[in-house]
Every structure is written in structure tokens, then in C-alpha cells.
XYZ file of C-alpha atoms in Angstrom:
667
model
C 6.343 21.248 -2.329
C 7.994 19.264 0.401
C 11.534 20.471 0.927
C 14.237 17.820 1.105
C 16.223 17.519 4.290
C 19.575 19.285 4.419
C 22.111 17.489 2.240
C 19.585 15.206 0.525
C 18.251 15.404 -3.021
C 14.609 15.912 -3.877
C 13.064 12.567 -4.840
C 9.578 13.631 -5.918
C 8.346 13.642 -9.521
C 6.368 16.920 -9.226
C 8.306 20.144 -8.628
C 7.471 23.832 -8.280
C 6.459 25.209 -11.666
C 8.915 27.931 -12.843
C 7.557 31.461 -13.456
C 4.467 30.537 -11.438
C 1.557 32.988 -11.641
C -1.381 31.887 -9.428
C -3.769 34.548 -10.831
C -3.040 33.487 -14.401
C -3.548 29.801 -13.447
C -6.831 30.609 -11.668
C -8.050 32.373 -14.814
C -6.997 29.445 -17.028
C -8.932 27.000 -14.823
C -11.984 29.291 -14.727
C -12.040 29.524 -18.521
C -11.575 25.741 -18.804
C -14.768 25.231 -16.788
C -16.835 28.128 -18.181
C -19.804 27.491 -20.425
C -21.002 24.166 -21.777
C -18.619 21.275 -21.024
C -15.101 21.635 -19.702
C -11.594 21.531 -21.131
C -10.335 18.487 -19.200
C -7.005 18.488 -21.044
C -6.237 22.052 -19.873
C -7.262 21.209 -16.293
C -5.094 18.101 -16.029
C -2.131 19.738 -17.749
C -2.121 22.687 -15.364
C -2.844 20.922 -12.064
C -0.373 18.070 -12.599
C 2.343 20.603 -13.489
C 2.105 22.546 -10.203
C 3.347 21.569 -6.747
C 0.827 21.223 -3.921
C 1.975 24.507 -2.394
C 1.315 26.259 -5.705
C -2.113 24.610 -6.014
C -3.097 26.107 -2.639
C -2.174 29.575 -3.935
C -4.274 28.952 -7.049
C -7.245 28.008 -4.814
C -6.919 31.287 -2.863
C -6.611 33.381 -6.019
C -9.572 31.598 -7.618
C -11.756 32.504 -4.632
C -10.481 36.109 -4.616
C -11.064 36.561 -8.344
C -14.369 34.723 -8.798
C -15.835 34.321 -5.284
C -16.079 30.581 -5.915
C -14.527 27.472 -4.380
C -12.181 25.860 -6.923
C -12.511 22.330 -5.474
C -16.326 22.594 -5.569
C -16.190 23.709 -9.217
C -13.814 20.868 -10.133
C -16.118 18.343 -8.442
C -19.055 19.744 -10.423
C -17.281 19.707 -13.783
C -15.408 16.403 -13.560
C -16.563 12.852 -12.927
C -15.377 9.431 -11.809
C -11.746 8.460 -11.229
C -10.403 11.537 -12.996
C -12.364 13.800 -10.637
C -11.140 11.867 -7.585
C -7.536 12.201 -8.742
C -7.673 15.926 -9.590
C -9.547 16.824 -6.393
C -7.067 14.721 -4.406
C -4.202 16.765 -5.864
C -5.903 20.014 -4.794
C -5.988 19.109 -1.093
C -3.010 19.789 1.200
C -1.327 16.411 1.947
C -2.522 16.176 5.563
C -6.107 16.971 4.526
C -5.833 14.383 1.750
C -4.847 11.744 4.316
C -7.636 12.906 6.630
C -10.219 12.544 3.826
C -8.939 9.039 2.960
C -9.193 7.909 6.587
C -12.642 9.473 7.001
C -13.834 7.573 3.910
C -12.192 4.362 5.221
C -14.148 4.402 8.506
C -17.455 5.920 7.305
C -20.523 3.863 6.552
C -20.856 0.084 6.776
C -17.563 -1.765 7.004
C -14.028 -0.415 7.295
C -11.295 -0.156 4.660
C -8.559 -1.612 6.877
C -6.030 -1.636 4.025
C -6.301 2.146 3.698
C -5.826 2.650 7.455
C -2.812 0.329 7.414
C -1.213 2.006 4.404
C -1.465 5.555 5.763
C -0.678 5.001 9.442
C 2.140 2.487 8.867
C 3.984 4.721 6.377
C 3.779 8.290 7.678
C 6.477 10.084 9.671
C 5.844 11.593 13.122
C 5.412 15.058 11.577
C 2.972 13.760 8.949
C 0.936 11.972 11.654
C 0.696 15.156 13.763
C -0.418 17.156 10.705
C -2.973 14.464 9.842
C -4.512 14.509 13.350
C -4.774 18.308 13.260
C -6.255 18.312 9.726
C -8.848 15.690 10.685
C -9.915 17.783 13.674
C -10.106 20.916 11.527
C -11.985 19.310 8.630
C -14.501 17.168 10.558
C -14.513 18.655 14.087
C -13.888 15.160 15.393
C -11.065 13.426 17.215
C -9.277 10.971 14.908
C -8.138 8.667 17.720
C -11.705 8.438 19.089
C -13.055 7.611 15.613
C -10.385 4.926 15.046
C -11.147 3.398 18.456
C -14.859 3.383 17.628
C -14.356 1.625 14.319
C -11.672 -0.995 15.035
C -10.956 -3.563 17.712
C -8.402 -5.771 19.459
C -4.656 -5.612 18.926
C -5.197 -4.016 15.501
C -6.826 -1.037 17.235
C -4.085 -0.844 19.878
C -1.312 -0.658 17.259
C -3.205 1.978 15.233
C -3.565 4.102 18.378
C 0.175 3.753 19.098
C 1.014 4.862 15.539
C -1.432 7.793 15.852
C 0.631 9.221 18.691
C 3.435 10.048 16.225
C 6.057 9.427 18.891
C 8.427 7.059 17.096
C 11.987 7.686 18.292
C 14.026 9.648 15.738
C 17.513 9.430 17.235
C 19.893 7.565 14.876
C 22.326 6.796 17.711
C 21.681 3.105 18.381
C 22.478 1.175 21.542
C 23.770 -2.333 20.765
C 22.584 -3.524 24.181
C 19.043 -2.284 23.515
C 19.071 -3.946 20.077
C 19.960 -7.286 21.705
C 17.334 -6.756 24.410
C 14.598 -6.025 21.843
C 15.566 -9.097 19.818
C 15.319 -11.236 22.956
C 12.007 -9.652 23.977
C 10.476 -10.224 20.522
C 11.756 -13.811 20.440
C 10.377 -14.563 23.903
C 7.079 -12.824 23.099
C 6.565 -14.991 20.005
C 8.607 -18.049 19.109
C 9.444 -19.105 22.692
C 6.018 -18.451 24.178
C 2.884 -20.579 24.210
C 0.559 -18.031 22.669
C 1.918 -14.606 21.797
C 2.635 -11.506 23.870
C 1.304 -9.007 21.322
C 2.050 -6.057 23.629
C 5.808 -6.519 23.127
C 5.438 -6.502 19.335
C 3.258 -3.360 19.570
C 5.636 -1.522 21.905
C 8.863 -2.262 20.031
C 7.594 -1.951 16.439
C 5.449 1.077 17.287
C 8.030 3.180 19.123
C 11.648 2.415 18.198
C 13.489 4.440 15.551
C 13.811 3.120 12.010
C 17.592 2.816 12.272
C 17.278 0.883 15.538
C 14.627 -1.459 14.136
C 16.653 -2.250 11.014
C 19.449 -3.487 13.281
C 16.898 -5.386 15.386
C 15.640 -7.145 12.243
C 19.211 -8.058 11.189
C 20.042 -9.430 14.647
C 16.700 -11.247 14.882
C 17.534 -13.135 11.680
C 21.005 -14.045 12.968
C 19.686 -15.123 16.382
C 16.600 -17.091 15.327
C 17.417 -18.085 11.740
C 14.087 -16.530 10.693
C 13.275 -13.083 9.318
C 10.998 -11.054 11.600
C 8.282 -11.252 8.907
C 8.165 -15.062 9.247
C 7.666 -14.772 13.013
C 4.916 -12.167 12.560
C 3.120 -14.450 10.102
C 3.471 -17.392 12.451
C 2.440 -15.583 15.630
C -0.113 -12.926 14.591
C -3.211 -13.035 12.406
C -5.813 -11.023 10.491
C -5.604 -7.242 10.124
C -3.167 -7.018 13.042
C -0.730 -9.283 11.181
C -1.134 -7.213 7.981
C -0.535 -3.979 9.886
C 2.628 -5.258 11.577
C 3.999 -6.578 8.263
C 3.314 -3.162 6.684
C 5.180 -1.454 9.543
C 8.174 -3.782 9.023
C 8.155 -3.150 5.256
C 8.064 0.624 5.777
C 10.909 0.408 8.303
C 12.991 -1.510 5.754
C 12.045 0.709 2.778
C 8.962 2.921 2.489
C 9.560 3.281 -1.247
C 9.629 -0.498 -1.731
C 6.416 -0.819 0.297
C 4.642 1.626 -2.037
C 6.110 0.009 -5.164
C 4.569 -3.264 -3.989
C 1.218 -1.600 -3.183
C 1.103 -0.017 -6.655
C 1.905 -3.302 -8.369
C -0.845 -5.118 -6.478
C -3.298 -2.304 -7.254
C -2.874 -2.961 -10.981
C -2.033 -6.655 -11.365
C -4.645 -9.189 -12.405
C -8.214 -8.408 -13.447
C -9.530 -4.999 -12.468
C -7.670 -2.053 -10.962
C -7.865 -0.845 -7.361
C -8.220 2.763 -8.427
C -8.630 4.279 -4.962
C -5.294 2.776 -3.882
C -3.609 3.808 -7.130
C -4.856 7.403 -6.829
C -4.015 7.702 -3.131
C -0.406 6.562 -3.584
C 0.308 8.506 -6.782
C -1.037 11.699 -5.192
C 0.565 11.293 -1.760
C 4.052 10.228 -2.947
C 4.391 12.517 -5.994
C 6.330 15.128 -3.987
C 8.113 12.746 -1.619
C 9.735 9.645 -3.129
C 8.125 8.823 -6.480
C 11.539 8.526 -8.184
C 12.650 5.867 -5.691
C 9.312 4.064 -5.994
C 9.658 4.038 -9.780
C 13.157 2.604 -9.727
C 12.336 -0.093 -7.181
C 9.185 -0.922 -9.159
C 11.178 -1.496 -12.328
C 13.876 -3.505 -10.566
C 11.410 -5.659 -8.646
C 8.782 -6.268 -11.323
C 10.893 -6.009 -14.503
C 8.621 -3.360 -16.000
C 8.284 0.355 -15.474
C 5.536 1.883 -13.335
C 4.814 4.159 -16.313
C 4.188 1.237 -18.692
C 1.962 -0.576 -16.196
C -0.187 2.543 -15.616
C -0.341 3.073 -19.399
C -1.607 -0.475 -19.990
C -4.015 -0.522 -17.039
C -5.857 2.823 -17.250
C -7.372 5.065 -19.928
C -8.448 8.559 -20.940
C -7.665 11.740 -18.997
C -7.307 9.616 -15.866
C -4.383 7.795 -17.497
C -2.801 11.029 -18.753
C -2.932 12.591 -15.279
C -1.430 9.495 -13.603
C 1.400 9.401 -16.146
C 2.157 13.067 -15.444
C 2.417 12.258 -11.720
C 4.656 9.296 -12.533
C 7.032 11.772 -14.182
C 8.777 9.540 -16.711
C 9.232 6.078 -18.151
C 12.154 4.100 -16.668
C 12.169 1.834 -19.716
C 12.941 4.818 -21.932
C 16.515 5.665 -22.884
C 18.361 7.838 -20.395
C 15.737 7.583 -17.646
C 17.614 6.286 -14.632
C 18.228 7.782 -11.218
C 21.609 7.356 -9.505
C 20.339 7.428 -5.902
C 17.587 4.975 -6.714
C 20.146 2.679 -8.347
C 21.832 2.406 -4.976
C 18.462 1.634 -3.360
C 17.897 -1.017 -6.021
C 21.258 -2.588 -5.237
C 20.620 -2.602 -1.490
C 17.275 -4.380 -2.000
C 19.073 -7.643 -2.685
C 22.453 -6.911 -1.080
C 20.842 -6.837 2.379
C 19.061 -10.144 1.855
C 21.864 -11.879 -0.045
C 22.226 -15.598 0.489
C 25.521 -15.126 2.343
C 23.637 -13.548 5.252
C 20.896 -16.142 5.520
C 21.212 -19.675 6.811
C 19.961 -22.017 4.095
C 17.465 -24.597 5.274
C 15.650 -27.423 3.566
C 12.199 -28.758 4.402
C 13.053 -32.475 4.276
C 15.237 -33.780 7.108
C 16.489 -37.203 8.188
C 13.711 -39.103 9.979
C 14.282 -39.808 13.659
C 14.261 -43.480 14.741
C 14.939 -44.406 11.129
C 14.459 -48.106 10.391
C 15.290 -49.014 6.759
C 14.158 -52.595 7.327
C 10.657 -51.516 8.437
C 10.428 -48.960 5.619
C 11.431 -51.504 2.964
C 8.788 -53.954 4.227
C 6.110 -51.244 4.352
C 6.901 -50.205 0.784
C 6.795 -53.806 -0.447
C 3.418 -54.301 1.210
C 2.132 -51.038 -0.329
C 2.944 -52.364 -3.834
C 2.073 -56.060 -3.479
C -1.121 -57.559 -4.841
C -3.955 -55.669 -6.503
C -3.871 -51.906 -6.243
C -1.203 -49.637 -4.792
C -1.164 -47.866 -1.428
C 0.109 -44.470 -2.669
C -0.442 -42.829 0.724
C 2.077 -45.122 2.422
C 4.615 -44.651 -0.375
C 4.305 -40.858 -0.122
C 4.424 -40.885 3.665
C 7.685 -42.841 3.745
C 9.591 -41.387 0.788
C 8.665 -37.731 1.309
C 9.660 -37.864 4.980
C 13.114 -39.442 4.626
C 16.349 -37.740 3.632
C 17.982 -38.772 0.365
C 20.712 -40.674 2.232
C 18.020 -42.629 4.090
C 16.211 -43.397 0.826
C 19.425 -44.924 -0.557
C 19.592 -47.177 2.515
C 15.973 -48.209 1.927
C 16.809 -49.099 -1.711
C 19.703 -51.278 -0.589
C 17.659 -52.972 2.143
C 14.751 -53.554 -0.280
C 17.091 -55.380 -2.682
C 18.680 -57.415 0.140
C 15.284 -58.496 1.518
C 13.282 -59.101 -1.620
C 15.860 -59.406 -4.429
C 13.959 -56.689 -6.249
C 14.819 -53.211 -7.516
C 12.751 -50.683 -5.563
C 12.997 -48.131 -8.398
C 11.659 -50.645 -10.931
C 8.785 -51.584 -8.612
C 7.851 -47.947 -8.002
C 7.988 -47.265 -11.749
C 5.586 -50.132 -12.491
C 3.147 -49.204 -9.683
C 2.997 -45.418 -10.055
C 2.258 -43.222 -13.070
C 2.263 -39.665 -14.351
C 3.366 -36.714 -12.225
C 3.413 -38.719 -8.993
C 5.771 -41.307 -10.511
C 8.150 -38.562 -11.721
C 8.160 -36.959 -8.289
C 8.664 -40.134 -6.228
C 11.303 -41.576 -8.575
C 13.076 -38.214 -8.526
C 13.202 -38.276 -4.728
C 14.643 -41.794 -4.811
C 17.622 -40.824 -6.992
C 20.870 -39.459 -5.518
C 20.874 -35.659 -6.225
C 23.731 -35.687 -8.763
C 22.148 -38.563 -10.709
C 18.786 -36.775 -10.619
C 20.325 -33.586 -12.040
C 22.217 -35.625 -14.657
C 18.951 -37.242 -15.721
C 17.191 -33.857 -15.949
C 19.994 -32.540 -18.151
C 19.833 -35.673 -20.350
C 16.059 -35.336 -20.756
C 16.472 -31.640 -21.608
C 18.748 -32.572 -24.514
C 17.189 -35.753 -25.897
C 14.625 -35.974 -28.690
C 13.531 -33.177 -30.987
C 14.195 -29.737 -29.555
C 16.104 -28.751 -26.428
C 14.688 -27.614 -23.086
C 17.051 -24.658 -22.679
C 15.260 -23.451 -19.547
C 16.044 -26.691 -17.704
C 19.707 -26.575 -18.795
C 19.980 -22.973 -17.590
C 18.183 -23.592 -14.300
C 20.506 -26.440 -13.307
C 23.880 -25.277 -14.631
C 23.489 -21.637 -13.548
C 22.615 -22.462 -9.928
C 24.696 -25.436 -8.802
C 27.883 -25.153 -6.724
C 31.257 -26.419 -7.960
C 30.935 -29.581 -5.853
C 27.420 -30.212 -7.211
C 28.550 -29.626 -10.823
C 31.499 -31.994 -10.428
C 29.221 -34.677 -8.952
C 26.788 -34.191 -11.870
C 29.651 -34.689 -14.357
C 30.614 -37.983 -12.719
C 26.994 -39.154 -12.546
C 26.383 -38.229 -16.202
C 29.442 -40.190 -17.344
C 28.466 -43.180 -15.195
C 24.819 -43.257 -16.291
C 25.093 -42.332 -19.986
C 28.694 -43.289 -20.902
C 29.283 -39.873 -22.375
C 30.720 -36.694 -20.906
C 28.320 -33.863 -20.094
C 30.537 -31.485 -22.069
C 30.224 -33.652 -25.210
C 26.460 -33.821 -24.779
C 26.184 -30.038 -24.441
C 28.499 -29.525 -27.446
C 26.374 -31.669 -29.707
C 23.038 -30.229 -28.562
C 23.694 -26.475 -28.281
C 25.574 -23.898 -30.319
C 27.279 -20.518 -30.401
C 27.802 -18.382 -27.311
C 25.077 -20.262 -25.462
C 27.078 -23.485 -25.847
C 30.280 -21.796 -24.666
C 28.554 -20.398 -21.572
C 26.972 -23.752 -20.623
C 30.272 -25.606 -21.091
C 32.036 -22.995 -18.957
C 29.453 -23.493 -16.200
C 29.633 -27.292 -16.580
C 33.358 -27.339 -15.759
C 32.521 -26.511 -12.125
C 35.617 -24.302 -11.812
C 34.049 -21.144 -10.377
C 36.410 -19.360 -7.962
C 35.446 -19.849 -4.325
C 37.183 -17.005 -2.502
C 35.719 -13.800 -1.095
C 35.506 -10.430 -2.778
C 38.452 -8.409 -4.065
C 37.354 -4.765 -4.281
C 40.043 -3.587 -6.679
C 39.488 -6.518 -9.016
C 35.720 -6.058 -8.687
C 36.080 -2.499 -9.967
C 38.128 -3.776 -12.916
C 35.541 -6.488 -13.650
C 32.695 -3.968 -13.456
C 34.562 -1.679 -15.855
C 35.132 -4.617 -18.209
C 31.391 -5.246 -18.583
C 30.224 -1.648 -18.157
C 31.327 -0.458 -21.590
C 28.476 -1.752 -23.748
C 29.237 0.682 -26.582
C 32.665 -0.628 -27.582
C 33.059 -3.728 -29.721
C 30.374 -5.947 -31.232
C 27.725 -8.008 -29.475
C 29.922 -11.115 -29.586
C 32.714 -9.290 -27.746
C 30.287 -8.079 -25.072
C 28.928 -11.592 -24.500
C 32.472 -12.957 -24.203
C 33.383 -10.323 -21.594
C 30.269 -11.118 -19.556
C 30.970 -14.860 -19.800
C 34.572 -14.492 -18.597
C 33.346 -12.783 -15.414
C 29.880 -14.237 -14.677
C 30.929 -17.852 -15.224
C 34.207 -17.821 -13.294
C 34.094 -15.400 -10.340
C 32.878 -16.405 -6.873
C 29.408 -15.383 -5.676
C 30.710 -12.949 -2.985
C 33.012 -11.347 -5.552
C 30.219 -11.047 -8.136
C 27.997 -9.280 -5.595
C 30.727 -6.679 -5.236
C 31.098 -6.473 -9.038
C 27.366 -5.780 -9.331
C 27.581 -3.018 -6.742
C 30.550 -1.419 -8.493
C 28.641 -1.735 -11.795
C 25.713 0.212 -10.297
C 28.085 2.920 -9.061
C 29.718 3.258 -12.489
C 26.636 3.123 -14.700
C 23.583 3.766 -12.451
C 22.188 0.578 -13.982
C 21.515 -2.772 -12.407
C 23.579 -5.376 -14.291
C 20.461 -7.478 -14.877
C 18.748 -4.556 -16.620
C 21.801 -4.058 -18.851
C 21.859 -7.737 -19.855
C 18.165 -7.619 -20.773
C 18.704 -4.454 -22.798
C 21.872 -5.496 -24.655
C 21.350 -9.239 -25.231
C 18.671 -11.621 -26.439
C 17.584 -15.247 -26.552
C 19.250 -18.047 -24.598
C 22.420 -16.017 -23.935
C 20.377 -13.322 -22.219
C 18.393 -15.927 -20.248
C 21.457 -17.774 -18.934
C 23.232 -14.556 -17.883
C 20.077 -13.295 -16.148
C 19.760 -16.639 -14.328
C 23.367 -16.401 -13.093
C 22.850 -12.817 -11.885
C 19.589 -13.654 -10.116
C 21.168 -16.707 -8.534
C 24.080 -14.616 -7.259
C 21.737 -11.937 -5.929
C 19.352 -14.270 -4.117
C 19.161 -17.934 -5.125
C 16.034 -18.801 -3.077
C 14.204 -15.879 -4.714
C 15.305 -17.124 -8.161
C 13.700 -20.503 -7.438
C 10.614 -18.899 -5.856
C 10.080 -16.989 -9.127
C 10.511 -20.192 -11.158
C 7.982 -22.028 -8.974
C 5.485 -19.178 -9.245
C 5.796 -19.085 -13.037
C 5.372 -22.869 -13.211
C 1.929 -22.537 -11.603
C 0.538 -19.187 -12.736
C -1.938 -18.826 -15.566
C -3.697 -21.614 -17.413
C -2.025 -24.994 -17.038
C 0.864 -26.077 -14.837
C 4.470 -26.767 -15.791
C 4.650 -29.952 -13.686
C 8.173 -30.828 -14.838
C 9.680 -27.572 -13.548
C 7.583 -27.732 -10.383
C 8.745 -31.302 -9.693
C 12.378 -30.614 -10.559
C 12.690 -27.660 -8.178
C 10.748 -29.255 -5.307
C 12.877 -32.411 -5.519
C 16.258 -30.748 -6.012
C 15.871 -27.995 -3.383
C 13.995 -29.973 -0.702
C 17.099 -30.629 1.414
C 19.015 -27.461 0.505
C 16.963 -24.261 0.705
C 13.266 -24.983 0.135
C 12.393 -23.325 3.452
C 14.140 -20.139 2.258
C 12.368 -20.439 -1.088
C 9.040 -20.664 0.767
C 9.797 -17.433 2.644
C 10.765 -15.581 -0.536
C 7.635 -16.909 -2.262
C 5.187 -15.552 0.321
C 7.100 -12.285 0.632
C 6.932 -11.586 -3.104
C 3.583 -13.084 -4.090
C 1.493 -12.596 -0.934
C 0.494 -16.230 -0.932
C 2.311 -19.235 0.450
C 3.934 -21.902 -1.710
C 1.614 -24.355 0.087
C -1.470 -22.343 -1.033
C -0.217 -21.971 -4.609
C 0.483 -25.713 -4.853
C -2.913 -26.582 -3.372
C -4.672 -24.336 -5.874
C -2.799 -25.718 -8.876
C -2.353 -29.486 -8.390
C -4.473 -32.373 -7.149
C -4.623 -35.972 -5.943
C -1.602 -37.917 -4.733
C 0.750 -35.613 -6.666
C -0.555 -32.715 -4.560
C -0.212 -34.723 -1.355
C 3.424 -35.577 -2.135
C 4.263 -31.975 -3.078
C 2.756 -30.644 0.150
C 4.739 -33.205 2.163
C 7.958 -31.934 0.533
C 6.861 -28.296 0.936
C 6.925 -28.979 4.652
C 4.304 -26.591 5.986
C 1.965 -23.665 5.474
C 3.376 -20.155 5.971
């Protein structure tokens, strides 16, 4: 079993078995494989309950007692994925990595993802042990084999990582941080072409602590996360490798949580990846991986394995997982802090918000009005011209075009567009033509009119808008519908949900910074879920979530984690239900990372059968000049595909063309 560093707690899920007797275990395994058939249950129970160090002792005792190789016997008796998993557990970690790499480069083709995963995530010591194990097991030089099987910059970076010479000094020079930021910027964004050597040298050699500061400063200096620059400047397997290195620098546990999720999501399971990670991390950081998995994907790793695998293979994986984080009492204090830091470090306050639609240069409202009139005159409609003009002007410029159109032609541009366009395209273009507050007011009105209420739309708008935006919406609603927004909400909603929406609709959220002492009091106020009834709990949450400033709420959430070891979002989902739960979750997610909240909404509007065009249109229109560029970055980071790609795969025709124009580019 890997020993934790001095002063740190053990974060693996598999520990040394107490009262360990290697001879007794060897005998149990021998009896389980003796005769016709084998007792797979006994094999999996024993092997998944021992640490790797103990398994090596069992192997030696097995050979001493029976003159046989335990791994060879296990291979003979077991089959398929279960065999691969059990045999993987029997190898020392370095030899396990060596076997995975040998398999990845043997035969026709190369498993680049396996090479990336292992070499991007291992420490210097693990790399040195891997190189030695490879030499011992195969009498070959690992570096020579990697060079023979890969090419280009991908090969160069792999060779650098194979040296295992990453700096380990946590003392960081601010001057060197600034120099590395400048060198990376000049090697990529400022250069025609890319100087890949600089990326390789800096990302392949600097210490983790140093690189984390480099990434922070890079974002401040360039306005872009380093991942966005890597995607823009590099390509292919080299790009994937560098992104994996960055992810492991930020959080190795989060990197593996993401790899596990992708191994099981969708149709089919990538069993080799699943086995490799569960085996290799079971005595290192499985508890952190589990907690990040649950926080990031809103389900436990245990439950996903349970639903995605079967038989003894499933039982063995669940033993390695070590527990279900959705079960009562299963929560890890250190991992709670990791979970908090996941969004604290990327909170909106630290990122410059950027839209994708900007004012057009050399703007000429007269020419635009004439071009639009021509596009709608006579038989047929020139949708391409309409899209080209409206999607590439700011909202303020569109209002000027409306005014000029009326002055020139005595006609209402909105009415003309409504009569010439139809369906999703009409909704999108007309939405772009409305002033933002009037657009939001209309979306709220539509959510409440007719039979049934679109609670999701009400939540999305009221939980995410600033005070100034809410106040402008109130004025627009009164002007357009001759009724106050509060009255409309009162007549269309009920109970606690109504009270929460009305509180949000007042636009009176505090706007100051954080107050640590008050944050502790607020966290305490909502931390006690056992006292009082459900109604009292919802009232306490409302008083804090609907009135405190975003910076203050971030501090409340951190204090809440410290007090309870729970993320506040998890507590809301556990203690509440229905629309009340949904609106509180939306507020929390918006406070944590608003662009990510909208990225999730966009993804859900397009995934699966059918598209939720109304949500897709509403978010693309309303965020286009605020933070759609940030939303794009969060989208590709979380879903491994760009918003541009997702939109292309899910929409068509002129609606697609207009959406892509607003999206503003391919990541």
C-alpha cells in the first residue's frame, strides 16, 4: 500500500487487510481454483480486500506452497473483463503501467489515449519505477519503443514526460511565473504559427505549484484560460496530451473523475480504461476521485459503475470504489474542500466576461435599413442577408436600425420581420431585435400565459439576472403588459416557490463583498437541516440565497462545506423537492459559475432525441453580448465538444446559420 506523505491522510479506497496471513490467503485462492470450475466470489472477495503489497506476499507464498505461478493460474481460471481486472490488481503498480503501455504500442495502431493518461498523470517517482519495470519485464527500452511508435510534437512531449524530471520545489519565483506566461503567450497567441517547443519545455518541466500560478496569471494577462490557447494553437494527439497535462496539474483526481465518466457514459463501456483507472488509483486518491465525480456529475461513481457493468466484474469494481457517496453518512471532509475549490478557483469574479456579438465597425444604420427592406420586398425573402445584418450588430445598433427603418419607410421593422420569417428563425431574429429587458419580460410573460407554467424559464431568468437587469425587466414588463411582474408571478405561482420568485424579482440583492463573520453565521443558519420543519428550512435558505451578494454567498458556501463536509447544492437536492429545489439549485450554480450554469442548460437543450429550441434560442439571444464566449469555453471543457459542433449536429437551415453567427466561432 502506498504510504501517504508526512502529515497527509491516506486517500485510497483499498487499505492493508488487518490480521493478514499470506499463507492462509494463498491456500484459500488455491482451493478456490482447485477441481472443476472456480469459486469466483471467493477470489474477488479476497483479492479486492488486500493491498497491493499484501497481494505480492500472497504471490510469493503461493509459489512456495504449490510451486505454481498465481497470476498464471488466475489467467487460466478466469475470463474476460473480470480476469483482466483481477490480474491487473495482482501486478505491482509500476508493472501494471508497463503492461498497459506495452499493450498500447503493440500490434497495428497505437492506443494514444492510454499513453496520454499514464504519462500525463504520473509523478517523477512513478515514471522512474515504470521505466525500470518496463525494462525488467520486456528487456526493452521504453523511450526507444515510444519513439518508434509515435511521431512529431506528440512524441517529443512523451519523451520529456518519460524523463521524470519535473521540478518538485514548491518555492515559486514570481519573476519566472511572469516570464513563462509571456513565453507561452508569445509562442502561441502572438505568433504566426506556434512555437510548440516552448509549450513542451514549460508544461513538461515546471513544478505543479509553479504551473498553477502560471495558469492563473495567463488568464489575467490574456483573458483566456491556457486550455483555450492550447485548443487554438495545437492539434491532434499533441493537443490532447497537453490538455491532459494541464488537467493533471490543476487536479489529478478531477482528471480521473472525468476519464471514468467518459468511460461509462453513452452506449457501450470503455472497459480497459475503467479497469486501468480503478486499479491504478485504488490506493492513491480514489476517495478524492469519488467526491469530485459526485460533485461534477451529480451522481456517485458507485451508482454509475453499478448501472453500467454486471456480474463478478461489477462486484469487484464496486469493492475497489469502496463506498457509495449517495448513501447516508458517506462523505469525506478533505474531498469536500477539493469539491469547493473546483468552482472557487474558476468563479466568475476571477474571469472577464465576454460576449460573442460586438458592435459592428463602420456601422451605417441607413444602409442596413435599406438592405433589410430589399431583403423582404417582393416575392420571397432573403434570409441570408437578414441573418448577416442582425446577428452581426449589437443590440444598441439594432435599435438604431429599427428607428431608421421607420423613418425611411414608415414601416415597423419588427412587424415586417414577423410577416416574412417563421418558426425557430423568426423567434431568434425577433428576439435579437428586442431590447434585452423587453426580451426577458416577454419570455417571462410567455412562461406564465396559457395552460400550465414554464417554471424552468422563470427560474432561469430570475435566478441569474443582476439587480440592474431585474429592475429593467420590471419596468419593461409594466410598460409592455400594463401589469406588474410581481402581480403576474403572484397569480401564476404558489407557496414557497412564489415567495422565492417574488423575492428574486424585487432586484434587491446586496451588492457588497464578503463578510467572513456574517458568512459563518449564514452558513450555520442553513446548515442545521434537522431542526424545524421543511417550510422553516426553505424560508431560511430563501432569506440568504435570495438577498446576499454573489461574493458573500461564495464565502457562505465555503463555510458551509467546512461546517458540514457537504456541498450546499448536494444538501438542497437531498432536503428539498420540486420547483423550490430547482430554483435554489439554479441560484447556487449561478453563484458558483454562471457561464457553466448556462453551458449545462444549452447542453441539455440539445442532448437526446429532439431539441428544446425555445431554451436554446433564449440563452443564445440573452447571453450573446454578456458572457457567451465564457459559456462556450465551459461547454467544451465539460462536454468535450464545442457549442458550435453541438449546434451544428442538432439544428439545421437558416436557424442553424443564425445560431452559429451568434455563437461566434468554433473552439
